[in-house]
Tab-separated table of N, CA and C and ligand atoms in Angstrom:
chain	number	residue	atom	x	y	z
M	1	UNK	N	8.541	-277.833	-23.902
M	1	UNK	CA	9.521	-276.765	-24.117
M	1	UNK	C	9.224	-275.575	-23.197
M	2	UNK	N	7.929	-275.322	-22.991
M	2	UNK	CA	7.567	-274.224	-22.091
M	2	UNK	C	8.078	-274.503	-20.685
M	3	UNK	N	7.901	-275.746	-20.210
M	3	UNK	CA	8.383	-276.108	-18.872
M	3	UNK	C	9.901	-275.957	-18.791
M	4	UNK	N	10.592	-276.392	-19.846
M	4	UNK	CA	12.055	-276.269	-19.857
M	4	UNK	C	12.463	-274.797	-19.810
M	5	UNK	N	11.717	-273.953	-20.548
M	5	UNK	CA	12.021	-272.532	-20.573
M	5	UNK	C	11.842	-271.867	-19.217
M	6	UNK	N	10.925	-272.425	-18.381
M	6	UNK	CA	10.667	-271.825	-17.065
M	6	UNK	C	11.554	-272.404	-15.975
M	7	UNK	N	12.189	-273.550	-16.254
M	7	UNK	CA	12.930	-274.243	-15.189
M	7	UNK	C	14.172	-273.436	-14.784
M	8	UNK	N	14.342	-273.202	-13.479
M	8	UNK	CA	15.469	-272.351	-13.048
M	8	UNK	C	16.839	-272.969	-13.317
M	9	UNK	N	16.888	-274.287	-13.519
M	9	UNK	CA	18.199	-274.914	-13.719
M	9	UNK	C	18.440	-275.324	-15.171
M	10	UNK	N	17.579	-274.875	-16.067
M	10	UNK	CA	17.773	-275.188	-17.491
M	10	UNK	C	18.007	-273.891	-18.261
M	11	UNK	N	19.079	-273.864	-19.049
M	11	UNK	CA	19.332	-272.727	-19.945
M	11	UNK	C	19.021	-273.184	-21.365
M	12	UNK	N	18.082	-272.521	-22.003
M	12	UNK	CA	17.730	-272.872	-23.381
M	12	UNK	C	18.500	-271.977	-24.346
M	13	UNK	N	19.164	-272.572	-25.307
M	13	UNK	CA	19.790	-271.785	-26.382
M	13	UNK	C	18.986	-272.055	-27.646
M	14	UNK	N	18.058	-271.186	-27.971
M	14	UNK	CA	17.274	-271.376	-29.188
M	14	UNK	C	18.019	-270.750	-30.366
M	15	UNK	N	17.625	-271.119	-31.578
M	15	UNK	CA	18.251	-270.634	-32.815
M	15	UNK	C	19.756	-270.887	-32.789
M	16	UNK	N	20.152	-271.989	-32.163
M	16	UNK	CA	21.579	-272.241	-31.917
M	16	UNK	C	21.970	-273.615	-32.428
M	17	UNK	N	23.255	-273.762	-32.741
M	17	UNK	CA	23.766	-275.090	-33.091
M	17	UNK	C	25.141	-275.291	-32.476
M	18	UNK	N	25.390	-276.541	-32.098
M	18	UNK	CA	26.696	-276.887	-31.543
M	18	UNK	C	27.694	-276.942	-32.692
M	19	UNK	N	28.786	-276.195	-32.590
M	19	UNK	CA	29.771	-276.188	-33.672
M	19	UNK	C	31.065	-276.902	-33.282
M	20	UNK	N	31.277	-277.116	-31.982
M	20	UNK	CA	32.503	-277.825	-31.592
M	20	UNK	C	32.341	-278.389	-30.180
M	21	UNK	N	32.867	-279.599	-29.985
M	21	UNK	CA	32.873	-280.214	-28.654
M	21	UNK	C	34.275	-280.734	-28.388
M	22	UNK	N	34.835	-280.325	-27.257
M	22	UNK	CA	36.151	-280.829	-26.845
M	22	UNK	C	36.008	-281.385	-25.435
M	23	UNK	N	36.890	-282.313	-25.061
M	23	UNK	CA	36.882	-282.818	-23.694
M	23	UNK	C	36.459	-284.265	-23.607
M	24	UNK	N	35.949	-284.645	-22.448
M	24	UNK	CA	35.615	-286.042	-22.188
M	24	UNK	C	34.457	-286.079	-21.201
M	25	UNK	N	33.922	-287.292	-20.989
M	25	UNK	CA	32.736	-287.444	-20.151
M	25	UNK	C	32.954	-286.789	-18.791
M	26	UNK	N	32.042	-285.946	-18.422
M	26	UNK	CA	32.140	-285.215	-17.158
M	26	UNK	C	32.787	-283.853	-17.300
M	27	UNK	N	33.356	-283.591	-18.474
M	27	UNK	CA	34.128	-282.354	-18.614
M	27	UNK	C	34.222	-281.937	-20.083
M	28	UNK	N	33.092	-281.527	-20.651
M	28	UNK	CA	33.072	-281.122	-22.058
M	28	UNK	C	33.087	-279.594	-22.166
M	29	UNK	N	33.846	-279.096	-23.128
M	29	UNK	CA	33.760	-277.685	-23.518
M	29	UNK	C	33.021	-277.633	-24.850
M	30	UNK	N	31.912	-276.916	-24.863
M	30	UNK	CA	31.038	-276.895	-26.042
M	30	UNK	C	30.970	-275.484	-26.599
M	31	UNK	N	31.162	-275.370	-27.912
M	31	UNK	CA	30.988	-274.076	-28.579
M	31	UNK	C	29.637	-274.085	-29.286
M	32	UNK	N	28.865	-273.046	-29.079
M	32	UNK	CA	27.517	-272.956	-29.648
M	32	UNK	C	27.419	-271.673	-30.472
M	33	UNK	N	26.896	-271.809	-31.681
M	33	UNK	CA	26.669	-270.625	-32.516
M	33	UNK	C	25.207	-270.224	-32.387
M	34	UNK	N	24.970	-269.042	-31.826
M	34	UNK	CA	23.587	-268.557	-31.692
M	34	UNK	C	23.311	-267.556	-32.799
M	35	UNK	N	22.334	-267.885	-33.623
M	35	UNK	CA	21.984	-267.005	-34.741
M	35	UNK	C	21.226	-265.773	-34.242
M	36	UNK	N	21.427	-264.700	-34.960
M	36	UNK	CA	20.763	-263.442	-34.580
M	36	UNK	C	19.262	-263.534	-34.826
M	37	UNK	N	18.489	-263.062	-33.870
M	37	UNK	CA	17.023	-263.065	-33.983
M	37	UNK	C	16.516	-261.769	-34.621
M	38	UNK	N	17.269	-260.708	-34.439
M	38	UNK	CA	16.920	-259.352	-34.911
M	38	UNK	C	15.696	-258.784	-34.187
M	39	UNK	N	15.272	-259.444	-33.128
M	39	UNK	CA	14.181	-258.958	-32.276
M	39	UNK	C	14.645	-259.149	-30.831
M	40	UNK	N	14.447	-258.144	-30.020
M	40	UNK	CA	14.795	-258.242	-28.601
M	40	UNK	C	13.806	-259.188	-27.918
M	41	UNK	N	14.266	-260.391	-27.618
M	41	UNK	CA	13.336	-261.411	-27.119
M	41	UNK	C	12.826	-261.093	-25.718
M	42	UNK	N	13.546	-260.260	-24.973
M	42	UNK	CA	13.088	-259.921	-23.614
M	42	UNK	C	11.957	-258.884	-23.662
M	43	UNK	N	11.943	-258.060	-24.688
M	43	UNK	CA	10.937	-256.995	-24.780
M	43	UNK	C	9.736	-257.368	-25.645
M	44	UNK	N	9.943	-258.293	-26.593
M	44	UNK	CA	8.864	-258.627	-27.537
M	44	UNK	C	7.685	-259.262	-26.792
M	45	UNK	N	6.479	-258.783	-27.093
M	45	UNK	CA	5.271	-259.321	-26.451
M	45	UNK	C	4.521	-260.268	-27.382
M	46	UNK	N	5.093	-260.541	-28.554
M	46	UNK	CA	4.454	-261.416	-29.549
M	46	UNK	C	3.081	-260.888	-29.956
M	47	UNK	N	2.956	-259.561	-30.046
M	47	UNK	CA	1.661	-258.973	-30.400
M	47	UNK	C	1.325	-259.192	-31.874
M	48	UNK	N	2.353	-259.357	-32.721
M	48	UNK	CA	2.119	-259.645	-34.133
M	48	UNK	C	1.946	-258.416	-35.020
M	49	UNK	N	2.046	-257.217	-34.474
M	49	UNK	CA	1.866	-256.010	-35.301
M	49	UNK	C	2.904	-255.936	-36.421
M	50	UNK	N	4.116	-256.374	-36.133
M	50	UNK	CA	5.184	-256.339	-37.147
M	50	UNK	C	4.856	-257.260	-38.319
M	51	UNK	N	4.352	-258.451	-38.015
M	51	UNK	CA	4.042	-259.409	-39.078
M	51	UNK	C	2.899	-258.902	-39.952
M	52	UNK	N	1.939	-258.210	-39.341
M	52	UNK	CA	0.833	-257.660	-40.148
M	52	UNK	C	1.370	-256.661	-41.163
M	53	UNK	N	2.419	-255.938	-40.809
M	53	UNK	CA	2.960	-254.896	-41.697
M	53	UNK	C	3.934	-255.455	-42.734
M	54	UNK	N	4.489	-256.620	-42.477
M	54	UNK	CA	5.544	-257.171	-43.364
M	54	UNK	C	4.946	-257.598	-44.708
M	55	UNK	N	5.543	-257.170	-45.822
M	55	UNK	CA	4.996	-257.517	-47.136
M	55	UNK	C	5.442	-258.891	-47.663
M	56	UNK	N	6.396	-259.532	-46.983
M	56	UNK	CA	6.955	-260.791	-47.507
M	56	UNK	C	6.132	-261.975	-46.993
M	57	UNK	N	5.567	-262.754	-47.908
M	57	UNK	CA	4.756	-263.926	-47.544
M	57	UNK	C	5.479	-265.186	-48.000
M	58	UNK	N	5.630	-266.132	-47.075
M	58	UNK	CA	6.327	-267.387	-47.378
M	58	UNK	C	5.517	-268.564	-46.840
M	59	UNK	N	5.736	-269.773	-47.394
M	59	UNK	CA	5.056	-270.956	-46.829
M	59	UNK	C	5.516	-271.188	-45.391
M	60	UNK	N	4.587	-271.575	-44.541
M	60	UNK	CA	4.883	-271.826	-43.131
M	60	UNK	C	5.400	-273.257	-42.968
M	61	UNK	N	6.680	-273.392	-42.663
M	61	UNK	CA	7.288	-274.721	-42.533
M	61	UNK	C	6.605	-275.541	-41.453
M	62	UNK	N	6.166	-274.891	-40.387
M	62	UNK	CA	5.564	-275.637	-39.277
M	62	UNK	C	4.301	-276.354	-39.729
M	63	UNK	N	3.601	-275.774	-40.683
M	63	UNK	CA	2.375	-276.399	-41.206
M	63	UNK	C	2.632	-277.040	-42.568
M	64	UNK	N	3.881	-277.474	-42.790
M	64	UNK	CA	4.253	-278.174	-44.024
M	64	UNK	C	3.831	-277.396	-45.267
M	65	UNK	N	3.854	-276.072	-45.178
M	65	UNK	CA	3.548	-275.240	-46.339
M	65	UNK	C	2.058	-275.098	-46.625
M	66	UNK	N	1.200	-275.632	-45.753
M	66	UNK	CA	-0.245	-275.536	-45.991
M	66	UNK	C	-0.787	-274.157	-45.624
M	67	UNK	N	-0.024	-273.414	-44.832
M	67	UNK	CA	-0.410	-272.041	-44.511
M	67	UNK	C	0.801	-271.152	-44.790
M	68	UNK	N	0.647	-269.874	-44.550
M	68	UNK	CA	1.757	-268.959	-44.846
M	68	UNK	C	2.143	-268.169	-43.597
M	69	UNK	N	3.306	-267.574	-43.679
M	69	UNK	CA	3.804	-266.695	-42.612
M	69	UNK	C	4.523	-265.529	-43.267
M	70	UNK	N	4.967	-264.581	-42.464
M	70	UNK	CA	5.716	-263.442	-42.984
M	70	UNK	C	7.216	-263.659	-42.758
M	71	UNK	N	8.033	-262.708	-43.228
M	71	UNK	CA	9.488	-262.803	-42.994
M	71	UNK	C	9.820	-262.543	-41.536
M	72	UNK	N	8.941	-261.828	-40.824
M	72	UNK	CA	9.051	-261.707	-39.362
M	72	UNK	C	7.858	-262.466	-38.802
M	73	UNK	N	8.140	-263.405	-37.889
M	73	UNK	CA	7.091	-264.358	-37.520
M	73	UNK	C	7.463	-265.079	-36.232
M	74	UNK	N	6.505	-265.839	-35.719
M	74	UNK	CA	6.809	-266.756	-34.633
M	74	UNK	C	6.820	-268.157	-35.238
M	75	UNK	N	7.854	-268.947	-34.998
M	75	UNK	CA	8.006	-270.222	-35.714
M	75	UNK	C	6.848	-271.189	-35.518
M	76	UNK	N	6.239	-271.203	-34.333
M	76	UNK	CA	5.079	-272.073	-34.092
M	76	UNK	C	4.412	-271.611	-32.796
M	77	UNK	N	3.111	-271.964	-32.616
M	77	UNK	CA	2.438	-271.566	-31.372
M	77	UNK	C	3.183	-272.147	-30.166
M	78	UNK	N	3.222	-271.437	-29.096
M	78	UNK	CA	3.918	-271.829	-27.859
M	78	UNK	C	5.438	-271.924	-28.031
M	79	UNK	N	5.991	-271.286	-29.067
M	79	UNK	CA	7.454	-271.274	-29.212
M	79	UNK	C	8.070	-270.592	-27.988
M	80	UNK	N	9.219	-271.075	-27.590
M	80	UNK	CA	9.947	-270.492	-26.448
M	80	UNK	C	11.304	-269.999	-26.955
M	81	UNK	N	11.657	-268.727	-26.705
M	81	UNK	CA	10.874	-267.721	-25.997
M	81	UNK	C	9.696	-267.248	-26.843
M	82	UNK	N	8.743	-266.625	-26.187
M	82	UNK	CA	7.573	-266.121	-26.895
M	82	UNK	C	7.937	-264.783	-27.541
M	83	UNK	N	8.705	-264.870	-28.613
M	83	UNK	CA	9.187	-263.653	-29.281
M	83	UNK	C	9.269	-263.916	-30.777
M	84	UNK	N	9.091	-262.877	-31.555
M	84	UNK	CA	9.161	-263.005	-33.004
M	84	UNK	C	10.628	-263.075	-33.453
M	85	UNK	N	10.801	-263.482	-34.704
M	85	UNK	CA	12.140	-263.620	-35.267
M	85	UNK	C	12.073	-263.170	-36.730
M	86	UNK	N	13.176	-262.631	-37.234
M	86	UNK	CA	13.232	-262.257	-38.655
M	86	UNK	C	14.096	-263.279	-39.387
M	87	UNK	N	13.548	-263.844	-40.463
M	87	UNK	CA	14.373	-264.662	-41.356
M	87	UNK	C	15.093	-263.679	-42.277
M	88	UNK	N	16.355	-263.449	-41.990
M	88	UNK	CA	17.086	-262.380	-42.652
M	88	UNK	C	17.316	-262.676	-44.141
M	89	UNK	N	17.235	-263.950	-44.522
M	89	UNK	CA	17.385	-264.305	-45.937
M	89	UNK	C	16.123	-263.980	-46.737
M	90	UNK	N	15.011	-263.850	-46.049
M	90	UNK	CA	13.757	-263.529	-46.731
M	90	UNK	C	13.416	-262.045	-46.629
M	91	UNK	N	13.937	-261.396	-45.619
M	91	UNK	CA	13.671	-259.971	-45.396
M	91	UNK	C	14.152	-259.161	-46.598
M	92	UNK	N	13.476	-258.074	-46.883
M	92	UNK	CA	13.838	-257.269	-48.056
M	92	UNK	C	15.165	-256.542	-47.899
M	93	UNK	N	15.741	-256.577	-46.702
M	93	UNK	CA	17.070	-255.981	-46.565
M	93	UNK	C	17.458	-255.704	-45.136
M	94	UNK	N	18.755	-255.874	-44.840
M	94	UNK	CA	19.282	-255.514	-43.537
M	94	UNK	C	19.072	-254.027	-43.251
M	95	UNK	N	19.253	-253.264	-44.307
M	95	UNK	CA	19.179	-251.822	-44.138
M	95	UNK	C	17.726	-251.408	-43.921
M	96	UNK	N	17.395	-250.798	-42.787
M	96	UNK	CA	15.990	-250.439	-42.544
M	96	UNK	C	15.391	-249.563	-43.632
M	97	UNK	N	16.202	-248.805	-44.356
M	97	UNK	CA	15.628	-247.921	-45.362
M	97	UNK	C	15.059	-248.703	-46.545
M	98	UNK	N	15.422	-249.995	-46.670
M	98	UNK	CA	14.893	-250.797	-47.769
M	98	UNK	C	13.405	-251.072	-47.571
M	99	UNK	N	13.013	-251.302	-46.332
M	99	UNK	CA	11.611	-251.616	-46.054
M	99	UNK	C	11.187	-250.958	-44.731
M	100	UNK	N	11.646	-251.563	-43.618
M	100	UNK	CA	11.432	-250.975	-42.282
M	100	UNK	C	9.975	-250.948	-41.835
M	101	UNK	N	9.102	-251.666	-42.524
M	101	UNK	CA	7.688	-251.632	-42.114
M	101	UNK	C	7.518	-252.233	-40.722
M	102	UNK	N	8.281	-253.302	-40.426
M	102	UNK	CA	8.164	-253.914	-39.093
M	102	UNK	C	8.725	-252.976	-38.022
M	103	UNK	N	9.820	-252.291	-38.380
M	103	UNK	CA	10.416	-251.339	-37.423
M	103	UNK	C	9.396	-250.276	-37.019
M	104	UNK	N	8.704	-249.759	-38.008
M	104	UNK	CA	7.729	-248.704	-37.739
M	104	UNK	C	6.504	-249.231	-37.004
M	105	UNK	N	6.180	-250.515	-37.227
M	105	UNK	CA	4.971	-251.075	-36.614
M	105	UNK	C	5.181	-251.440	-35.152
M	106	UNK	N	6.425	-251.720	-34.761
M	106	UNK	CA	6.681	-252.190	-33.396
M	106	UNK	C	6.780	-251.003	-32.430
M	107	UNK	N	5.743	-250.806	-31.653
M	107	UNK	CA	5.733	-249.667	-30.725
M	107	UNK	C	6.751	-249.827	-29.612
M	108	UNK	N	7.127	-251.082	-29.305
M	108	UNK	CA	8.076	-251.320	-28.217
M	108	UNK	C	9.533	-251.165	-28.665
M	109	UNK	N	9.759	-250.990	-29.953
M	109	UNK	CA	11.124	-250.797	-30.439
M	109	UNK	C	11.994	-252.027	-30.266
M	110	UNK	N	11.410	-253.198	-30.481
M	110	UNK	CA	12.147	-254.453	-30.245
M	110	UNK	C	13.064	-254.842	-31.404
M	111	UNK	N	12.815	-254.308	-32.586
M	111	UNK	CA	13.528	-254.809	-33.764
M	111	UNK	C	14.872	-254.105	-33.911
M	112	UNK	N	15.905	-254.902	-34.115
M	112	UNK	CA	17.269	-254.372	-34.166
M	112	UNK	C	18.041	-255.087	-35.266
M	113	UNK	N	18.257	-254.401	-36.385
M	113	UNK	CA	18.959	-255.010	-37.513
M	113	UNK	C	20.470	-255.064	-37.309
M	114	UNK	N	20.941	-254.522	-36.197
M	114	UNK	CA	22.378	-254.567	-35.931
M	114	UNK	C	22.786	-255.790	-35.117
M	115	UNK	N	21.833	-256.628	-34.750
M	115	UNK	CA	22.203	-257.868	-34.045
M	115	UNK	C	23.031	-258.744	-34.969
M	116	UNK	N	23.921	-259.530	-34.392
M	116	UNK	CA	24.725	-260.454	-35.207
M	116	UNK	C	24.809	-261.800	-34.500
M	117	UNK	N	25.212	-262.820	-35.259
M	117	UNK	CA	25.402	-264.149	-34.668
M	117	UNK	C	26.468	-264.046	-33.580
M	118	UNK	N	26.351	-264.882	-32.550
M	118	UNK	CA	27.381	-264.854	-31.513
M	118	UNK	C	27.786	-266.270	-31.121
M	119	UNK	N	29.005	-266.386	-30.614
M	119	UNK	CA	29.505	-267.689	-30.176
M	119	UNK	C	29.446	-267.745	-28.657
M	120	UNK	N	28.884	-268.852	-28.151
M	120	UNK	CA	28.739	-269.046	-26.706
M	120	UNK	C	29.562	-270.259	-26.324
M	121	UNK	N	30.173	-270.212	-25.149
M	121	UNK	CA	30.914	-271.375	-24.658
M	121	UNK	C	30.244	-271.899	-23.400
M	122	UNK	N	30.026	-273.209	-23.330
M	122	UNK	CA	29.438	-273.828	-22.148
M	122	UNK	C	30.331	-274.988	-21.712
M	123	UNK	N	30.448	-275.176	-20.405
M	123	UNK	CA	31.136	-276.358	-19.878
M	123	UNK	C	30.076	-277.286	-19.301
M	124	UNK	N	29.991	-278.506	-19.813
M	124	UNK	CA	28.941	-279.441	-19.376
M	124	UNK	C	29.554	-280.802	-19.056
M	125	UNK	N	28.812	-281.588	-18.252
M	125	UNK	CA	29.293	-282.917	-17.863
M	125	UNK	C	28.850	-284.007	-18.819
M	126	UNK	N	27.651	-283.869	-19.378
M	126	UNK	CA	27.087	-284.908	-20.249
M	126	UNK	C	26.440	-284.270	-21.459
M	127	UNK	N	26.339	-285.047	-22.524
M	127	UNK	CA	25.681	-284.569	-23.744
M	127	UNK	C	24.671	-285.630	-24.181
M	128	UNK	N	23.437	-285.219	-24.395
M	128	UNK	CA	22.400	-286.106	-24.920
M	128	UNK	C	22.119	-285.655	-26.351
M	129	UNK	N	22.242	-286.561	-27.298
M	129	UNK	CA	21.997	-286.205	-28.698
M	129	UNK	C	20.558	-286.557	-29.047
M	130	UNK	N	19.786	-285.557	-29.443
M	130	UNK	CA	18.406	-285.766	-29.894
M	130	UNK	C	18.321	-285.188	-31.299
M	131	UNK	N	18.213	-286.026	-32.279
M	131	UNK	CA	18.398	-285.568	-33.666
M	131	UNK	C	17.222	-284.796	-34.215
M	132	UNK	N	16.012	-284.989	-33.654
M	132	UNK	CA	14.856	-284.308	-34.208
M	132	UNK	C	14.426	-284.947	-35.527
M	133	UNK	N	13.746	-284.195	-36.348
M	133	UNK	CA	13.243	-284.756	-37.600
M	133	UNK	C	13.150	-283.675	-38.669
M	134	UNK	N	13.039	-284.142	-39.919
M	134	UNK	CA	12.861	-283.213	-41.039
M	134	UNK	C	11.729	-283.721	-41.913
M	135	UNK	N	10.988	-282.815	-42.550
M	135	UNK	CA	9.960	-283.278	-43.482
M	135	UNK	C	10.587	-284.101	-44.612
M	136	UNK	N	9.850	-285.105	-45.065
M	136	UNK	CA	10.324	-285.993	-46.132
M	136	UNK	C	9.491	-285.743	-47.379
M	137	UNK	N	10.126	-285.609	-48.529
M	137	UNK	CA	9.398	-285.407	-49.783
M	137	UNK	C	8.797	-286.748	-50.219
M	138	UNK	N	7.478	-286.896	-50.158
M	138	UNK	CA	6.864	-288.201	-50.438
M	138	UNK	C	6.507	-288.409	-51.909
M	139	UNK	N	7.140	-287.647	-52.804
M	139	UNK	CA	6.789	-287.732	-54.225
M	139	UNK	C	6.843	-289.172	-54.737
M	140	UNK	N	7.805	-289.962	-54.232
M	140	UNK	CA	7.964	-291.331	-54.737
M	140	UNK	C	6.925	-292.303	-54.159
M	141	UNK	N	6.211	-291.897	-53.129
M	141	UNK	CA	5.230	-292.789	-52.500
M	141	UNK	C	3.876	-292.636	-53.190
M	142	UNK	N	3.847	-293.042	-54.446
M	142	UNK	CA	2.650	-292.796	-55.250
M	142	UNK	C	1.441	-293.574	-54.738
M	143	UNK	N	1.688	-294.683	-54.013
M	143	UNK	CA	0.557	-295.482	-53.528
M	143	UNK	C	-0.358	-294.682	-52.581
M	144	UNK	N	0.167	-293.591	-51.987
M	144	UNK	CA	-0.672	-292.765	-51.117
M	144	UNK	C	-1.347	-291.631	-51.890
M	145	UNK	N	-1.044	-291.531	-53.168
M	145	UNK	CA	-1.739	-290.569	-54.010
M	145	UNK	C	-1.210	-289.150	-53.936
M	146	UNK	N	0.000	-288.984	-53.349
M	146	UNK	CA	0.521	-287.619	-53.199
M	146	UNK	C	0.652	-286.906	-54.542
M	147	UNK	N	1.040	-287.635	-55.553
M	147	UNK	CA	1.247	-286.997	-56.859
M	147	UNK	C	-0.054	-286.900	-57.657
M	148	UNK	N	-1.107	-287.583	-57.169
M	148	UNK	CA	-2.345	-287.619	-57.952
M	148	UNK	C	-3.477	-286.788	-57.360
M	149	UNK	N	-3.477	-286.629	-56.018
M	149	UNK	CA	-4.602	-285.943	-55.379
M	149	UNK	C	-4.130	-284.649	-54.735
M	150	UNK	N	-4.803	-283.556	-55.083
M	150	UNK	CA	-4.389	-282.250	-54.551
M	150	UNK	C	-4.517	-282.168	-53.035
M	151	UNK	N	-5.471	-282.935	-52.490
M	151	UNK	CA	-5.721	-282.807	-51.043
M	151	UNK	C	-4.964	-283.859	-50.221
M	152	UNK	N	-3.939	-284.486	-50.823
M	152	UNK	CA	-3.048	-285.357	-50.044
M	152	UNK	C	-1.753	-284.579	-49.845
M	153	UNK	N	-1.561	-283.994	-48.669
M	153	UNK	CA	-0.401	-283.114	-48.474
M	153	UNK	C	0.862	-283.876	-48.119
M	154	UNK	N	1.985	-283.169	-48.207
M	154	UNK	CA	3.299	-283.745	-47.900
M	154	UNK	C	3.549	-283.663	-46.409
M	155	UNK	N	3.086	-284.678	-45.667
M	155	UNK	CA	3.275	-284.631	-44.221
M	155	UNK	C	4.158	-285.771	-43.710
M	156	UNK	N	4.802	-286.534	-44.611
M	156	UNK	CA	5.684	-287.605	-44.150
M	156	UNK	C	6.873	-287.005	-43.421
M	157	UNK	N	7.381	-287.709	-42.429
M	157	UNK	CA	8.487	-287.190	-41.626
M	157	UNK	C	9.628	-288.174	-41.578
M	158	UNK	N	10.834	-287.649	-41.683
M	158	UNK	CA	12.053	-288.439	-41.501
M	158	UNK	C	12.451	-288.361	-40.040
M	159	UNK	N	12.492	-289.440	-39.330
M	159	UNK	CA	12.872	-289.383	-37.918
M	159	UNK	C	14.279	-289.916	-37.746
H	201	SF4	S1	8.639	-257.372	-32.503
H	201	SF4	FE1	7.318	-255.735	-31.704
H	201	SF4	S2	5.526	-255.678	-33.081
H	201	SF4	FE2	6.610	-257.635	-33.421
H	201	SF4	S3	5.563	-259.111	-32.080
H	201	SF4	FE3	7.325	-258.298	-30.930
H	201	SF4	S4	6.481	-256.547	-29.763
H	201	SF4	FE4	4.977	-257.025	-31.363
H	202	SF4	S1	12.169	-255.101	-42.929
H	202	SF4	FE1	12.082	-257.288	-43.495
H	202	SF4	S2	10.988	-258.324	-41.830
H	202	SF4	FE2	10.625	-256.102	-41.620
H	202	SF4	S3	8.667	-255.745	-42.697
H	202	SF4	FE3	10.318	-255.408	-44.185
H	202	SF4	S4	10.601	-257.381	-45.208
H	202	SF4	FE4	9.423	-257.755	-43.346
């Protein structure tokens, strides 16, 4: 992902999903919904000062809940771009007066609660579908002891 992020001929749309595709092979019009990051990704240095100040603690999905993260965080090491993001559903409020601890902690002034989702249009010739994966709840796989042993974590993956 880092190489893709640096490649001059690749545009990465992170925090985005394809919402509509029209056209035909060689000539597709694609609509992409880019979710708001609430952090200026060009200015953020990933110093982590905001996360230290954030009072909201949640399980870290990247580590299958074995560790924790804050409501403002980096999704995983080497994430591209190297910038923090706010999970707005976990944050104590859009309105900075509700909490604003991250705002006050960020000396670079990267945090912006006025960002909103935006729609992007791209014209492309080909589309490659890569579905990715989601964690699988292994509760039913009792033969591995998930329900019996505390130190057998939920790391099964649906591909
Ligand atoms: S948002 Fe600000 S405080 Fe948080 S990691 Fe980026 S530069 Fe550091
Ligand atoms: S405003 Fe939201 S993200 Fe920022 S410190 Fe408070 S709870 Fe955390």
